[in-house]
Short mmCIF file of C-alpha atoms in Angstrom, two decimals:
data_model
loop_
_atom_site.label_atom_id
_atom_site.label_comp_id
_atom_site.label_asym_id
_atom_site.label_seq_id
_atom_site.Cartn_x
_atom_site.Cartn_y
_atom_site.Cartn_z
CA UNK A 1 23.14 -18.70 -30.04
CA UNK A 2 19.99 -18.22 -31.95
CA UNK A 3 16.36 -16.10 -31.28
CA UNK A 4 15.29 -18.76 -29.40
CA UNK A 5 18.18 -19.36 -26.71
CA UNK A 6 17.96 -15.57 -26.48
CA UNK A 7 14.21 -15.65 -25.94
CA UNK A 8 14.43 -19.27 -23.56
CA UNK A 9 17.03 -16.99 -21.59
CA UNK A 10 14.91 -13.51 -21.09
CA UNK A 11 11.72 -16.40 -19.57
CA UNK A 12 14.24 -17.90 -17.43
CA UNK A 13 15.62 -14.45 -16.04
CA UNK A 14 12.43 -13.90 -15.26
CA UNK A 15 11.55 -16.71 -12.95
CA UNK A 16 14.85 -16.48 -10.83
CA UNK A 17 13.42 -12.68 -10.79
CA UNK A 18 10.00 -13.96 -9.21
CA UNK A 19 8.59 -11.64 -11.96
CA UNK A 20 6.87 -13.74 -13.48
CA UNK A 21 5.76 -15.69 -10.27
CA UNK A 22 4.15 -12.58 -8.95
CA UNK A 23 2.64 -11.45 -12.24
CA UNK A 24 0.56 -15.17 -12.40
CA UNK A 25 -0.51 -15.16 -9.11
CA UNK A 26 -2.05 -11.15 -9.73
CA UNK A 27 -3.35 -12.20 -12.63
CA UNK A 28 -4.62 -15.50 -11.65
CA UNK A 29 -6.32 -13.74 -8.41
CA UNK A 30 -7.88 -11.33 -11.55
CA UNK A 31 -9.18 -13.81 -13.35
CA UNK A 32 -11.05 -16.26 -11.02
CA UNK A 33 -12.54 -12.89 -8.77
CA UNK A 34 -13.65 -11.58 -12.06
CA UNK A 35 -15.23 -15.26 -13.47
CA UNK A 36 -16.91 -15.98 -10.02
CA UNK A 37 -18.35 -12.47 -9.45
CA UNK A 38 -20.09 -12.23 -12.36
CA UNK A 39 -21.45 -15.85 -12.13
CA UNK A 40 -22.32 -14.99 -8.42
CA UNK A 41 -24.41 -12.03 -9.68
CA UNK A 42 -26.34 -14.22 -11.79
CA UNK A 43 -24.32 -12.84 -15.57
CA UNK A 44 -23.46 -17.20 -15.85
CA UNK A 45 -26.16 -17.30 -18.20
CA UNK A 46 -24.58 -15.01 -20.83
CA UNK A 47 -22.01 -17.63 -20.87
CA UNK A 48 -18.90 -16.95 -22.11
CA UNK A 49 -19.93 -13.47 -24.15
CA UNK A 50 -21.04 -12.12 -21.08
CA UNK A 51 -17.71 -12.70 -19.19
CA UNK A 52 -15.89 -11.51 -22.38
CA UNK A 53 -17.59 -8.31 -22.01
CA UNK A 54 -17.23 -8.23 -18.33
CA UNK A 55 -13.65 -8.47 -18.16
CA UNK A 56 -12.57 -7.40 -21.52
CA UNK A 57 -11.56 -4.13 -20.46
CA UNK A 58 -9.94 -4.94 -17.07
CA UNK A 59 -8.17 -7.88 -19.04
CA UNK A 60 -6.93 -5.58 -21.63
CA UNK A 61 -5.58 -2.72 -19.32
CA UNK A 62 -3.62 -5.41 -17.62
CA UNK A 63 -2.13 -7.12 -20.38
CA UNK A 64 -1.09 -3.58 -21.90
CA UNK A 65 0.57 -1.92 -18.76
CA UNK A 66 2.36 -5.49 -17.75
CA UNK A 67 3.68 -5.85 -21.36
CA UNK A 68 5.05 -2.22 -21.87
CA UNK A 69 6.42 -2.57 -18.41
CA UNK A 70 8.26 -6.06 -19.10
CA UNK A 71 9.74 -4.97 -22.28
CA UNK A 72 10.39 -1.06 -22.64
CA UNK A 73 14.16 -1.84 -21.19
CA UNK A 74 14.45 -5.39 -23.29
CA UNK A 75 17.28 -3.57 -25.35
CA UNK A 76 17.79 0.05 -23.90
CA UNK A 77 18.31 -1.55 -20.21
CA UNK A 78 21.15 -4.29 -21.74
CA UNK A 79 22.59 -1.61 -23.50
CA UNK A 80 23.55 0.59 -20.37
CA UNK A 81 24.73 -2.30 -18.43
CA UNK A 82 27.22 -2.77 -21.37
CA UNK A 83 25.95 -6.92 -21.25
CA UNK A 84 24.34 -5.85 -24.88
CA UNK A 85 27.81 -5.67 -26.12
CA UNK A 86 28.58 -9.20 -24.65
CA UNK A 87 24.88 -10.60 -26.08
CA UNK A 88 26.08 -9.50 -29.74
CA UNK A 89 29.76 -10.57 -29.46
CA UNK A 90 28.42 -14.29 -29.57
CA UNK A 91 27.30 -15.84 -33.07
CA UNK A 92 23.84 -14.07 -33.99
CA UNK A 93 22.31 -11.22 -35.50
CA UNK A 94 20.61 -8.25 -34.27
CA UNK A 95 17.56 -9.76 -36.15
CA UNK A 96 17.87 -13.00 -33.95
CA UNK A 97 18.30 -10.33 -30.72
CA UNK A 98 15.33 -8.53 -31.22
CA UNK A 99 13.28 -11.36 -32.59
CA UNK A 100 14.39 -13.62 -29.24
CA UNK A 101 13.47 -10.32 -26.76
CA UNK A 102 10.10 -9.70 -28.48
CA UNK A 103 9.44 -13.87 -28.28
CA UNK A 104 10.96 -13.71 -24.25
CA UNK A 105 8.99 -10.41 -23.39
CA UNK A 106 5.94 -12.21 -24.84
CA UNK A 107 6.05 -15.50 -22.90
CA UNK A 108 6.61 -13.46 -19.72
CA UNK A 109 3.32 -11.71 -20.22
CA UNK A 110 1.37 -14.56 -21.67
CA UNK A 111 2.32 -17.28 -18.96
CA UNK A 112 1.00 -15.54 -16.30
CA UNK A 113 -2.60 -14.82 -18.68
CA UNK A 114 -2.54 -18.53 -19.70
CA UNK A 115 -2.15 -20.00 -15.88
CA UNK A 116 -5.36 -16.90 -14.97
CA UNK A 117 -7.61 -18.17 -17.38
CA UNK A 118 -6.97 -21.48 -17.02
CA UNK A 119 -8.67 -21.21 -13.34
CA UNK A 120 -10.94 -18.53 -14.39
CA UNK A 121 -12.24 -21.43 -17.25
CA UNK A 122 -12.38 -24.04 -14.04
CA UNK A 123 -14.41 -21.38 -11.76
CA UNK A 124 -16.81 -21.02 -15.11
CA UNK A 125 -17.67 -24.35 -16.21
CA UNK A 126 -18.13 -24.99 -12.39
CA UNK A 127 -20.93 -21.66 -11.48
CA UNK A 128 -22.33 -21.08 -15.13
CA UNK A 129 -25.03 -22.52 -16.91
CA UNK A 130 -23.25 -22.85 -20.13
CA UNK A 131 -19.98 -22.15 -21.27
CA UNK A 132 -18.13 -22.47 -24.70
CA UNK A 133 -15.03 -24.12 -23.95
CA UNK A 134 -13.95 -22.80 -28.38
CA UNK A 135 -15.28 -19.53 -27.70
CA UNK A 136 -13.24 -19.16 -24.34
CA UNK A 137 -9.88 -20.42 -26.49
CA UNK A 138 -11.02 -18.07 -29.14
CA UNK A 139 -10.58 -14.99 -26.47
CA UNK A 140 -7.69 -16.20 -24.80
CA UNK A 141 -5.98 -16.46 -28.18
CA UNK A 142 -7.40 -12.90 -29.00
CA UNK A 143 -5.71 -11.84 -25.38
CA UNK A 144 -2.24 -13.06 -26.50
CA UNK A 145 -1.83 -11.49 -29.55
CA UNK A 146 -2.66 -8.35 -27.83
CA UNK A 147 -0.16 -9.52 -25.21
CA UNK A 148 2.50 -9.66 -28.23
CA UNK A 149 1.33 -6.29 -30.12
CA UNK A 150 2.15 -4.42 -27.02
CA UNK A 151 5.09 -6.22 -26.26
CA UNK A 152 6.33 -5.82 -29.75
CA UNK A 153 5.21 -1.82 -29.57
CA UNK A 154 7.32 -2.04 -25.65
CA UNK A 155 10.96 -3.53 -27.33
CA UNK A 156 10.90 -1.07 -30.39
CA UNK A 157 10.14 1.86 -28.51
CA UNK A 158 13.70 0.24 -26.28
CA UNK A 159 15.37 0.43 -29.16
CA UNK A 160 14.65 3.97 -30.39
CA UNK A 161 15.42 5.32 -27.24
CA UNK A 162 19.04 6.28 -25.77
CA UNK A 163 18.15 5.91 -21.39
CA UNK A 164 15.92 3.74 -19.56
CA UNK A 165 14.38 6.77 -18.66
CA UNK A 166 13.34 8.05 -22.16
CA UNK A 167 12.19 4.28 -22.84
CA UNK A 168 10.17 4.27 -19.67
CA UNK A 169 8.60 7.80 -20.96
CA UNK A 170 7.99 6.81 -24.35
CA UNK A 171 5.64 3.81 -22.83
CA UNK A 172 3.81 5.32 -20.64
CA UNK A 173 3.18 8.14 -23.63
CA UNK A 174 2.33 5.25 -25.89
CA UNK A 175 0.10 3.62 -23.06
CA UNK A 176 -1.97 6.97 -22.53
CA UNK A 177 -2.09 7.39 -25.96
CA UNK A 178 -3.55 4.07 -27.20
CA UNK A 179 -5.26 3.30 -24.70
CA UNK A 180 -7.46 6.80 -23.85
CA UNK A 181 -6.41 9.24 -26.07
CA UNK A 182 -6.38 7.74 -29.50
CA UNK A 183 -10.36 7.13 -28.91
CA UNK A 184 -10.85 10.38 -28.14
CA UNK A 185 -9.28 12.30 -30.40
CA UNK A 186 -10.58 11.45 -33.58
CA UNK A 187 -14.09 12.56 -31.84
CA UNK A 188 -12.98 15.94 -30.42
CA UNK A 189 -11.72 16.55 -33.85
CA UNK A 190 -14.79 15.87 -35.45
CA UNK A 191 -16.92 17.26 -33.20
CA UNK A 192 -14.32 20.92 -33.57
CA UNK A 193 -14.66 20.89 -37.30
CA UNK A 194 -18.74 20.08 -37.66
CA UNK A 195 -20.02 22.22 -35.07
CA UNK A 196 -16.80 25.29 -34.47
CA UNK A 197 -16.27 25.42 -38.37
CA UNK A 198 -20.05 24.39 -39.35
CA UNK A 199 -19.51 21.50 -41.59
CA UNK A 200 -22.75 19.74 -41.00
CA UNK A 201 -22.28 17.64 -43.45
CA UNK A 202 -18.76 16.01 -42.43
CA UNK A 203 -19.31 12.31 -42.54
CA UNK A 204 -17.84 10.56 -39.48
CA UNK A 205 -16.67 7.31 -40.78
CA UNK A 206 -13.01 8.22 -41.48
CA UNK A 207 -12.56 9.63 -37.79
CA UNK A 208 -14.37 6.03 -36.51
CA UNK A 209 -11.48 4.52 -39.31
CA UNK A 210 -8.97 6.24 -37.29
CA UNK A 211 -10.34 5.49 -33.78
CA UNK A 212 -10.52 1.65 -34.84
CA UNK A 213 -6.86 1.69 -35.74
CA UNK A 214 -5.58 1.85 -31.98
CA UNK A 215 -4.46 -1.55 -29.95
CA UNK A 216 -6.89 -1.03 -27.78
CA UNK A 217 -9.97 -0.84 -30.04
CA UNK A 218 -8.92 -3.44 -32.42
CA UNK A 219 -8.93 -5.89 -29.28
CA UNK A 220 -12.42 -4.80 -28.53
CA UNK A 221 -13.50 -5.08 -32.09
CA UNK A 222 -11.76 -8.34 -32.33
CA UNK A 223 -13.33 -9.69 -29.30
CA UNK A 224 -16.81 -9.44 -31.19
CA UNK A 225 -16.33 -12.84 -32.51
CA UNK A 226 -16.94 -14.13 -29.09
CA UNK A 227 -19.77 -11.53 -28.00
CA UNK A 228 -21.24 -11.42 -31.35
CA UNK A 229 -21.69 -7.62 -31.14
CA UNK A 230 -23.04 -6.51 -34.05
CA UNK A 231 -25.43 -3.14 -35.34
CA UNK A 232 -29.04 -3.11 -34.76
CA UNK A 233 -30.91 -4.78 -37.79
CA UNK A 234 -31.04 -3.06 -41.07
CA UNK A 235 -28.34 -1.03 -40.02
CA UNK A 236 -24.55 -0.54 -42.46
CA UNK A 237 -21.71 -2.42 -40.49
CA UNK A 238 -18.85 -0.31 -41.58
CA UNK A 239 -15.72 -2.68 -42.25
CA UNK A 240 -13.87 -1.33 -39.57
CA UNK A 241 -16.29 -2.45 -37.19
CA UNK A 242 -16.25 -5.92 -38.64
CA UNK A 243 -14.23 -8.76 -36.17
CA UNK A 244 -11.63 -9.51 -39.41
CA UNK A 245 -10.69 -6.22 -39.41
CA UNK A 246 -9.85 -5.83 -35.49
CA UNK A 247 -7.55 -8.97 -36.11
CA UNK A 248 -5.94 -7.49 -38.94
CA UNK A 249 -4.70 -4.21 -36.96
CA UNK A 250 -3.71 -6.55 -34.21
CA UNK A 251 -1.52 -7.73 -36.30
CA UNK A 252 -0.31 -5.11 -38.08
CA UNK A 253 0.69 -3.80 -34.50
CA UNK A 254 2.61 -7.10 -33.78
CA UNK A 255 4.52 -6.48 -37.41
CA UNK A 256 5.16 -2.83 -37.93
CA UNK A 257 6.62 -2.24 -34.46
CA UNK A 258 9.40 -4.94 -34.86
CA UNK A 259 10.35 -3.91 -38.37
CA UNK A 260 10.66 0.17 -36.96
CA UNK A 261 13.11 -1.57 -33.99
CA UNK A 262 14.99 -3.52 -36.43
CA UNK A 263 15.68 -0.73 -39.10
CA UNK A 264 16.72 1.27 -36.10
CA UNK A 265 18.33 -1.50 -34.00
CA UNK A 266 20.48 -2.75 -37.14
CA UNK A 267 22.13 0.84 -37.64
CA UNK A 268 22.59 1.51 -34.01
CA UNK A 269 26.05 2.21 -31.96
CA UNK A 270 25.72 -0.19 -28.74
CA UNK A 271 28.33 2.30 -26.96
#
């Protein structure tokens, strides 16, 4: 068995689960409300920018709490039903396991976005006055690999933790986190040192760095290369604010997450 029978095999569990069934019809309900309400309140002639920046955030906070909740147990909830034991028993390597979970997690939480903006693009091209069938693909492609950063974030944090519990903890703590905290932070810290320690003269760029580094701000930042947000004329663009750079992090959150599981997952005991 390789990473892909293992990954064919999580997507399958889920449909005799109606998981995934019930996640496409929420998100497919999302996704043609949100495209007809904003072309019903007259936003169909920003085209497709203007429903990127309508349902960007809504979009995002679903993708991250379904994909942290579909694969937080991927290897910690195996592991206490003893059927982890079985799954590495066959031919494979714990590479090949947590490679297949991270691909089966991810097709889980992308079907379900796919089949949603598939009848959101329908409901579009139907009520606006223009739309961008590219720039659409462009943010549903952007929406995936956020799909798979969280995911991959969801299956390491399963295998650095010992109880479904503790995994369940950990993602919610990592959900809070990235998705409120980390923005907020980095501003409380440098508001606290510039006015409470009265360092006027603090630059703010390397606390914007730090708030740009988070999932949830990289998708945003990414996202610009459909909205074409961009600073007022004249003004410095920091790099960090630039549309390559939101990709990049993305990615480095798809990356760095699975290569944390794996060093841990290869030295684990599965007892």
């Amino acid at each position: 068995m390789s990473w892909n029978a293992i990954a064919r095999k999580d997507f399958s569990d889920a449909i005799r689960a109606w998981s995934l069934l019930t996640l496409s019809a929420l998100f497919v309900l999302f996704a043609a409300a949100a495209a007809a309400l904003y072309g019903l309140l007259g936003g169909g002639q920003g085209g497709v920018a203007g429903l990127v920046n309508f349902v960007g955030g809504p979009a995002g906070l679903f993708v991250s709490i379904t994909a942290l909740v579909v694969g937080h147990r991927a290897i910690v909830g195996e592991r206490e039903s003893g059927s982890l034991k079985l799954l590495m028993g066959l031919p494979h390597t714990r590479a090949e396991v947590l490679l297949g979970k991270v691909v089966g997690r991810t097709l889980v939480v992308v079907a379900p976005l796919l089949a949603g903006f598939v009848v959101a693009a329908v409901v579009a091209a139907a009520l606006y006055a223009q739309f961008s069938l590219a720039a659409y693909a462009v943010f549903v492609a952007l929406t995936c690999i956020f799909a798979l950063a969280y995911v991959s974030v969801a299956v390491s944090i399963s295998t650095l933790t010992a109880s479904g519990a503790r995994a369940t903890a950990g993602a919610v703590a990592f959900w809070v986190l990235a998705q409120f905290l980390w923005g907020v932070l980095p501003v409380v810290v440098f508001l606290a040192l510039r006015n409470g320690l009265g360092m006027a003269n603090l630059p703010m760029g390397p606390f914007q760095f730090v708030a740009a580094l988070s999932p949830a701000q990289a998708f945003g930042t990414a996202t610009n290369l459909v909205t074409g947000a961009a600073a007022p004329p004249g003004a410095p663009t920091p790099f960090y604010s630039e549309p390559w750079f939101g990709l990049l992090v993305l990615w480095a959150w798809v990356v760095l997450p699975v290569l944390v599981g794996y060093w841990r997952f290869e030295s684990a005991d599965l007892s």
